[in-house]
PDB file of C-alpha atoms in Angstrom:
ATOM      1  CA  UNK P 247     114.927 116.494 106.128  1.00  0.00           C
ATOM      2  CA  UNK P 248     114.040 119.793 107.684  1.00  0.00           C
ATOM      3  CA  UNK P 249     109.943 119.890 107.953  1.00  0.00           C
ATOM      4  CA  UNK P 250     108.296 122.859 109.495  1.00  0.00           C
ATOM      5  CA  UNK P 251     105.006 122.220 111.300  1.00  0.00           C
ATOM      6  CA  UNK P 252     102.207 124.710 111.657  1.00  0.00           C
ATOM      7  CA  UNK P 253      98.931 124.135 113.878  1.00  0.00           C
ATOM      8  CA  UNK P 254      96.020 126.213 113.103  1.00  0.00           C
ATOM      9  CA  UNK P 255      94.072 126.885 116.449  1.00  0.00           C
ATOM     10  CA  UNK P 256      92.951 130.177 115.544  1.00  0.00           C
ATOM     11  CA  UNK P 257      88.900 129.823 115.058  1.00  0.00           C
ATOM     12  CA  UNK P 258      86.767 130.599 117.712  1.00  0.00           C
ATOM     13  CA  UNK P 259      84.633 127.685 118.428  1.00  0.00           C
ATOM     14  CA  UNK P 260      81.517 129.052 117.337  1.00  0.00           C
ATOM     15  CA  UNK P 261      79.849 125.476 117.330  1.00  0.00           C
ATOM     16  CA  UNK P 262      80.711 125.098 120.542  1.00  0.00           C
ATOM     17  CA  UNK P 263      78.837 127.898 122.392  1.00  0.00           C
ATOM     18  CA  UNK P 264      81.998 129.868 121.841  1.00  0.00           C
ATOM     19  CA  UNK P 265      83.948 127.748 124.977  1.00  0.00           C
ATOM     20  CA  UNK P 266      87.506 127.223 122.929  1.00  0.00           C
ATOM     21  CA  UNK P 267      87.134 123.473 121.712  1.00  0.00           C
ATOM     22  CA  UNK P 268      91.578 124.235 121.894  1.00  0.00           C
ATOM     23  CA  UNK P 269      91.077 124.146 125.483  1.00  0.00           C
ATOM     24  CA  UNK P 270      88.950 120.662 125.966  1.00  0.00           C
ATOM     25  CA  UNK P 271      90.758 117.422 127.556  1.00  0.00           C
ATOM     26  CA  UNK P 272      91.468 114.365 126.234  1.00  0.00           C
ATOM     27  CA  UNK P 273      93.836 111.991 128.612  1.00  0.00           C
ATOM     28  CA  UNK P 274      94.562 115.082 130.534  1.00  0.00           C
ATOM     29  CA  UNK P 275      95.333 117.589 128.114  1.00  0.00           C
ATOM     30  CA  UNK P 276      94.035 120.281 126.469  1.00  0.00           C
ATOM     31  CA  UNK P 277      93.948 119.758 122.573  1.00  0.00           C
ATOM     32  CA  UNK P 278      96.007 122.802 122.054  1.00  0.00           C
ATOM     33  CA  UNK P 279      99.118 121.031 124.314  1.00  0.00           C
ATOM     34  CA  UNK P 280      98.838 117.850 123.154  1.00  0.00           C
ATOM     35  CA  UNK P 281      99.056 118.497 119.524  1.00  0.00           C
ATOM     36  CA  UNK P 282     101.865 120.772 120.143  1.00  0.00           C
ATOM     37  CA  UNK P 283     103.626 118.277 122.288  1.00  0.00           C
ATOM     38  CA  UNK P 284     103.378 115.958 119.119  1.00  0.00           C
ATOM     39  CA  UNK P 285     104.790 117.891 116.846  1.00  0.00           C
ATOM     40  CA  UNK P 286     107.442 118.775 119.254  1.00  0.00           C
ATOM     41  CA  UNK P 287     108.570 115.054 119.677  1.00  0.00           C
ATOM     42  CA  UNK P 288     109.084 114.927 115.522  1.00  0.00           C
ATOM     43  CA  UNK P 289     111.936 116.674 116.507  1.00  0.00           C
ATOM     44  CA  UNK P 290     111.957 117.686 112.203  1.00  0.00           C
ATOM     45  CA  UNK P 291     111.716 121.329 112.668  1.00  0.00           C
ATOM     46  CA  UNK P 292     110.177 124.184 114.136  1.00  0.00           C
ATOM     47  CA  UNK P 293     106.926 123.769 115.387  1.00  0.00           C
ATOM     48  CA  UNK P 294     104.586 127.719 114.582  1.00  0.00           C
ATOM     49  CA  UNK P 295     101.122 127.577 116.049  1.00  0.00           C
ATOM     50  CA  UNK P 296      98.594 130.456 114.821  1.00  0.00           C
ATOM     51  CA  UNK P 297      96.272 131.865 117.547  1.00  0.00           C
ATOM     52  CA  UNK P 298      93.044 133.784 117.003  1.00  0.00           C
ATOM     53  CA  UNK P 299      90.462 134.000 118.945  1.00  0.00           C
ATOM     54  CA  UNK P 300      90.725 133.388 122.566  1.00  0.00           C
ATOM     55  CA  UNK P 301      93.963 133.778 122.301  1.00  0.00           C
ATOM     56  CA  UNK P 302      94.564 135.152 125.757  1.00  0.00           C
ATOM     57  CA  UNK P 303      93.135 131.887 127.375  1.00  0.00           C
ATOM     58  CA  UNK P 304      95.262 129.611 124.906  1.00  0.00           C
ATOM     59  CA  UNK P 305      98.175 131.156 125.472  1.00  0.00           C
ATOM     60  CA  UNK P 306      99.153 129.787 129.228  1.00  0.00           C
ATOM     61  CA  UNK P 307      98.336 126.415 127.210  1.00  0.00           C
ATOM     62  CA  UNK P 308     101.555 126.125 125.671  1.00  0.00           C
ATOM     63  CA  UNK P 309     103.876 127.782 128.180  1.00  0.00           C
ATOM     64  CA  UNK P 310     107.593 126.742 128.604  1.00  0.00           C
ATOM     65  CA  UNK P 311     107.309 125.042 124.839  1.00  0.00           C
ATOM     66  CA  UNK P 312     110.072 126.374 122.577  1.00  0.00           C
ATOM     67  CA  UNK P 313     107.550 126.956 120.063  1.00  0.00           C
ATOM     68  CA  UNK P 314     106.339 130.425 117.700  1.00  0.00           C
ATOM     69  CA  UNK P 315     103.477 131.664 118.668  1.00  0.00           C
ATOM     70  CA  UNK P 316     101.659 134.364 116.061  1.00  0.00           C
ATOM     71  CA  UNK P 317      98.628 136.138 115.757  1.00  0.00           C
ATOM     72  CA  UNK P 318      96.515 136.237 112.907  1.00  0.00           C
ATOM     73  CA  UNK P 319      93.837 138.939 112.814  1.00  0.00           C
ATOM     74  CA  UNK P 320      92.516 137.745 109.803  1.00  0.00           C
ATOM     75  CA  UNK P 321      90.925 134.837 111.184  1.00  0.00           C
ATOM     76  CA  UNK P 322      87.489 135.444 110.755  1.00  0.00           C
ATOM     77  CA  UNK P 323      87.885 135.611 107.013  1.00  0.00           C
ATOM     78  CA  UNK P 324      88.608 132.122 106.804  1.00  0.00           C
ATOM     79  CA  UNK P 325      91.094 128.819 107.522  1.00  0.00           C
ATOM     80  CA  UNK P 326      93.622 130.174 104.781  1.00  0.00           C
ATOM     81  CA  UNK P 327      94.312 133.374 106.376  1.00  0.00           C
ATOM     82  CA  UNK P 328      95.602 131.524 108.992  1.00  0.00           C
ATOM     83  CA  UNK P 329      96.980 128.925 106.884  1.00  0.00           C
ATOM     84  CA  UNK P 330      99.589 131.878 105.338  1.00  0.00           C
ATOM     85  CA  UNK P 331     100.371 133.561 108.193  1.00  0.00           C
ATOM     86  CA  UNK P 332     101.588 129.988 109.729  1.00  0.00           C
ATOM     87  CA  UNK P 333     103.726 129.964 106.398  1.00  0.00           C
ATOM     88  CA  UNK P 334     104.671 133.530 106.428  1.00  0.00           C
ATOM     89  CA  UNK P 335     106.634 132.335 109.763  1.00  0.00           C
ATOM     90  CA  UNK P 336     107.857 129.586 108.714  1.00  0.00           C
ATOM     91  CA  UNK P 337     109.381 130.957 105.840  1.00  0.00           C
ATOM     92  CA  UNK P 338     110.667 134.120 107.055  1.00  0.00           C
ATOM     93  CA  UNK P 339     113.204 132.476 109.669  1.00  0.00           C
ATOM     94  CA  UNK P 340     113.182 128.780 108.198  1.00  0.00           C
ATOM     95  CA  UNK P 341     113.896 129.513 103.951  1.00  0.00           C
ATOM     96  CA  UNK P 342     115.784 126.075 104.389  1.00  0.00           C
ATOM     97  CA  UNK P 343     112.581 123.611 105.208  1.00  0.00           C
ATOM     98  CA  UNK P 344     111.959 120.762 103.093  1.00  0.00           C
ATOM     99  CA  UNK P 345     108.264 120.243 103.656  1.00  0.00           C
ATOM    100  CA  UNK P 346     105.142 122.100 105.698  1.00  0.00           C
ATOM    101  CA  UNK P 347     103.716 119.645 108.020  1.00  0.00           C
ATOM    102  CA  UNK P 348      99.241 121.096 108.892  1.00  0.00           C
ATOM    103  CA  UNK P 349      97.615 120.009 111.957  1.00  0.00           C
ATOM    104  CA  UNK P 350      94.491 120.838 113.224  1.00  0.00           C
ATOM    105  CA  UNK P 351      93.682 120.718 117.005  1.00  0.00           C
ATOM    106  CA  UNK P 352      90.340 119.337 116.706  1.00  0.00           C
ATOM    107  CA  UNK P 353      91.253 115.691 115.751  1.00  0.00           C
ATOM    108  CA  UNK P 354      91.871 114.420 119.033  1.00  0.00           C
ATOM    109  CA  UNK P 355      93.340 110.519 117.884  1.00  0.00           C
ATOM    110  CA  UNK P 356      96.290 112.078 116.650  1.00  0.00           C
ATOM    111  CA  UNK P 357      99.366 111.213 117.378  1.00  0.00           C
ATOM    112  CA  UNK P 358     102.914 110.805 117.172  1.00  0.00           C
ATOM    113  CA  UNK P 359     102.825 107.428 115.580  1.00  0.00           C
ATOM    114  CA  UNK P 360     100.863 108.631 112.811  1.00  0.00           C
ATOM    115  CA  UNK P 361     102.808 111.547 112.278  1.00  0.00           C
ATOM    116  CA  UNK P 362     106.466 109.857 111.992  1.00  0.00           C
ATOM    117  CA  UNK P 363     104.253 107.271 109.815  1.00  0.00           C
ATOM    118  CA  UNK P 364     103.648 110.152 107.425  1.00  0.00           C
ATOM    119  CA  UNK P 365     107.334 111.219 107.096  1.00  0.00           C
ATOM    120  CA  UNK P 366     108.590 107.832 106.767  1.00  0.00           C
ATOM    121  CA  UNK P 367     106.088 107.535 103.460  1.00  0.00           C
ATOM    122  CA  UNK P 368     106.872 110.735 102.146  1.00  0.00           C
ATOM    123  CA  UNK P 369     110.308 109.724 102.244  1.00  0.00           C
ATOM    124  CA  UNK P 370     110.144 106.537 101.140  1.00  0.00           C
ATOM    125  CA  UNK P 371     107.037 107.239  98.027  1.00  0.00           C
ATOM    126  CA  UNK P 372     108.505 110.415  97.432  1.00  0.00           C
ATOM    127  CA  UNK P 373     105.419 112.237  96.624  1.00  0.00           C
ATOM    128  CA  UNK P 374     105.109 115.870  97.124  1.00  0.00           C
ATOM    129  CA  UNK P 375     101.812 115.773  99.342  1.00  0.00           C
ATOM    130  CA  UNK P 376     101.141 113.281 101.985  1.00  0.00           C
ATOM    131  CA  UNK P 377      97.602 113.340 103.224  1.00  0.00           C
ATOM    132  CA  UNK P 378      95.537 111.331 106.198  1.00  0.00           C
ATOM    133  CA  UNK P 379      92.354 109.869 104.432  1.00  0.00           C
ATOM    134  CA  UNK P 380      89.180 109.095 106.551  1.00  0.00           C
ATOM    135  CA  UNK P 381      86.319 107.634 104.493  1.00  0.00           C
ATOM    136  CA  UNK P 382      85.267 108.981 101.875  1.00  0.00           C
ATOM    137  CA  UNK P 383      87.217 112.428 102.862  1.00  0.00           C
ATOM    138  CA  UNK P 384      91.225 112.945 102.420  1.00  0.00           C
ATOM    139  CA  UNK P 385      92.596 116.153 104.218  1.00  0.00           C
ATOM    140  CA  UNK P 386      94.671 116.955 107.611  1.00  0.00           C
ATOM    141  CA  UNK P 387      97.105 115.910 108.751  1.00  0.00           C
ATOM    142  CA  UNK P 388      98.819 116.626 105.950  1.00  0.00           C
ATOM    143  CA  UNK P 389     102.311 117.206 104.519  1.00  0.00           C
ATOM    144  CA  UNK P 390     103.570 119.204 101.673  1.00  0.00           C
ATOM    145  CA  UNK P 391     106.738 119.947  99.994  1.00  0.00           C
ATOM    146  CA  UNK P 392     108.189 123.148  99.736  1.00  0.00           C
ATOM    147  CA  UNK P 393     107.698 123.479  96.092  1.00  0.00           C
ATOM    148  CA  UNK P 394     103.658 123.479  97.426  1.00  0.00           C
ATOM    149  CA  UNK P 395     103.922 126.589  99.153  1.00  0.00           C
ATOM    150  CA  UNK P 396     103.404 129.277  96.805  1.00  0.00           C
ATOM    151  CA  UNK P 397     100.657 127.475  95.864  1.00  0.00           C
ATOM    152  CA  UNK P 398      99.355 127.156  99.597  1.00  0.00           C
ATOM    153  CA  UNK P 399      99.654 131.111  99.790  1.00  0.00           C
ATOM    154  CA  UNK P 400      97.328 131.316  97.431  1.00  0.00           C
ATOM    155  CA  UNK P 401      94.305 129.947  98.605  1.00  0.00           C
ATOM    156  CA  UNK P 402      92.011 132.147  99.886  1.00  0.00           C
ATOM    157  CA  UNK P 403      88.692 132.652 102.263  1.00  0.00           C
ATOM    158  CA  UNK P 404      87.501 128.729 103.019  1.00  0.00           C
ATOM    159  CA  UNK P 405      89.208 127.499 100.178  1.00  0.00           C
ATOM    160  CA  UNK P 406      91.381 124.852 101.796  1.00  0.00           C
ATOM    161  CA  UNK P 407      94.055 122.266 101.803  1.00  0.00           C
ATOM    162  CA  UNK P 408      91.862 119.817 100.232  1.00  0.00           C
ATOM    163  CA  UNK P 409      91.632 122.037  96.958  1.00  0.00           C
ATOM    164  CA  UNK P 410      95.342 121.485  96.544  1.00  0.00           C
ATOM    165  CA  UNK P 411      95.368 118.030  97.242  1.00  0.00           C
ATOM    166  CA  UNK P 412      92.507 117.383  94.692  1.00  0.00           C
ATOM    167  CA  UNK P 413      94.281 119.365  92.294  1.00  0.00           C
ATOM    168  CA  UNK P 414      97.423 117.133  92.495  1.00  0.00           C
ATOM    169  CA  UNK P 415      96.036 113.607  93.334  1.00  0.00           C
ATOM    170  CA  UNK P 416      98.565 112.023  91.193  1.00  0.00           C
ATOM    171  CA  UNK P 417     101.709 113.782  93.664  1.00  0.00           C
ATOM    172  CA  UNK P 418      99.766 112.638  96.701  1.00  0.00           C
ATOM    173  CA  UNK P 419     100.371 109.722  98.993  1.00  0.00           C
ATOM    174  CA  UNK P 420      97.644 108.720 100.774  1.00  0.00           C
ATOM    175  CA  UNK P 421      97.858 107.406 105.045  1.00  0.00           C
ATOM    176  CA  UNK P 422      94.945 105.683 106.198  1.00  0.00           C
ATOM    177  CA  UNK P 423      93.394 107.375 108.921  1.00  0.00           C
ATOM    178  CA  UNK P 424      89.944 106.108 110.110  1.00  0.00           C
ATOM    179  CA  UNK P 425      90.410 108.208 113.667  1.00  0.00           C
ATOM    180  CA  UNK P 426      90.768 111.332 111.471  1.00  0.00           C
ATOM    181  CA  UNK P 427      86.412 111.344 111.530  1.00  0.00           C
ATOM    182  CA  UNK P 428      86.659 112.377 114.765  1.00  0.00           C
ATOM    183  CA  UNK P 429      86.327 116.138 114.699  1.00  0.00           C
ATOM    184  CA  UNK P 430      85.421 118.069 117.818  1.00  0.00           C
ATOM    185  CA  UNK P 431      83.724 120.841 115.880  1.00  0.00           C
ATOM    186  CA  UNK P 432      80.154 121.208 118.284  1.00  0.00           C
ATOM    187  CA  UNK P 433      79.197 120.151 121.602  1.00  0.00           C
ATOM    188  CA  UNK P 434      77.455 117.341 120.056  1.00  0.00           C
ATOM    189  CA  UNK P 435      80.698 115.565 118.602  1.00  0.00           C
ATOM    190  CA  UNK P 436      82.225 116.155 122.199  1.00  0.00           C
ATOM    191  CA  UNK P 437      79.547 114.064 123.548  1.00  0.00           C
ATOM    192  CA  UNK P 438      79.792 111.547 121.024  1.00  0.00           C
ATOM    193  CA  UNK P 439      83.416 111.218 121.305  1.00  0.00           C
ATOM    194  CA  UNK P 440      83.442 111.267 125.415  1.00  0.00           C
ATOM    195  CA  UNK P 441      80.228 108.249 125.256  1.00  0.00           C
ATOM    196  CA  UNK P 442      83.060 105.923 123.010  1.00  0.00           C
ATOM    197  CA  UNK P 443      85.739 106.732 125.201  1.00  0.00           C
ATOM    198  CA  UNK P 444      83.683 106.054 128.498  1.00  0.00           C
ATOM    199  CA  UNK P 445      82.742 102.575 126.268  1.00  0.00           C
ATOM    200  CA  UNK P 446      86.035 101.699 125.916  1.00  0.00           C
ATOM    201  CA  UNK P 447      87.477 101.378 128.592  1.00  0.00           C
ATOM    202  CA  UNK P 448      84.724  99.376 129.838  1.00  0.00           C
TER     203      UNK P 448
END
């Protein structure tokens, strides 16, 4: 099964005093690497991440990984802008994927565990949509089949992955994902999140 992954890192941070949340650590890493590193060890496919703003400072980020980098212009206009162009290159030079796999870089738990968990269940539930739910929230990471991305083109502005998923609850597995919560979106989660880790490893 051929999956094609794409990582939207485009936004520019605006919560967080505009300082690229891509570029914050977490075991050493920037968020940007370490979620392209992830997707990299699938070894499932090709692996497009969509830049925005700051691009210029993201960039060196991901050096020497054989991954697609593209720009999307749009991004201001919203997460589905740069939700198509990620598909747009996909699709262009990969017509032969089996599913779209969507990251985020602002989840910082995760990983590669979770990620081969979600193709084992869409291969062995064979649902068309595999999605990470985190109370009472079900979203990204998530995986789609191909026949999902005309659909997925079509959304527009804010209008997200989650309004497909809703739409097609009954062709949707579900993943457990209780880390998922943890969003880096303002300076305040970044806090938050550095306090538990500082906690745990006490």
């Amino acid at each position: 099964m051929k999956i094609g992954t794409i990582i939207l890192a485009a936004g520019d941070s605006a919560r967080m005093g505009g300082e690229p949340k891509q570029l914050l650590t977490y075991k050493g890493q920037s968020l940007i690497r370490r979620i392209t590193e992830s997707a990299m060890a699938l070894q499932s496919g090709p692996v497009v991440v969509v830049l925005g703003a700051h691009r210029t400072r993201i960039v060196p980020e991901l050096t020497g990984l054989p991954v697609t980098l593209i720009d999307n212009p749009s991004w201001p206009t919203g997460q589905a802008s740069s939700l198509k162009t990620g598909l747009a290159a996909l699709y262009i030079t990969h017509k032969d994927i089996d599913a779209v796999l969507v990251l985020h870089i602002d989840q910082p738990l995760v990983s590669l565990g979770l990620l081969l968990h979600m193709l084992e269940v869409h291969k062995d539930e064979e649902k068309g949509i595999v999605a990470c739910r985190y109370g009472t929230q079900i979203g990204v990471p998530a995986l789609f089949s191909r026949d999902y991305i005309d659909e997925l083109l079509q959304l527009d502005g804010d209008k997200g992955l989650q309004w497909v998923i809703v739409r097609h609850r009954d062709d949707c597995s579900e993943v457990p994902f209780e880390a998922g919560a943890i969003d880096l979106n303002s300076k305040r989660d970044v806090e938050l999140f550095q306090q538990a880790q500082m906690l745990a490893q006490q």
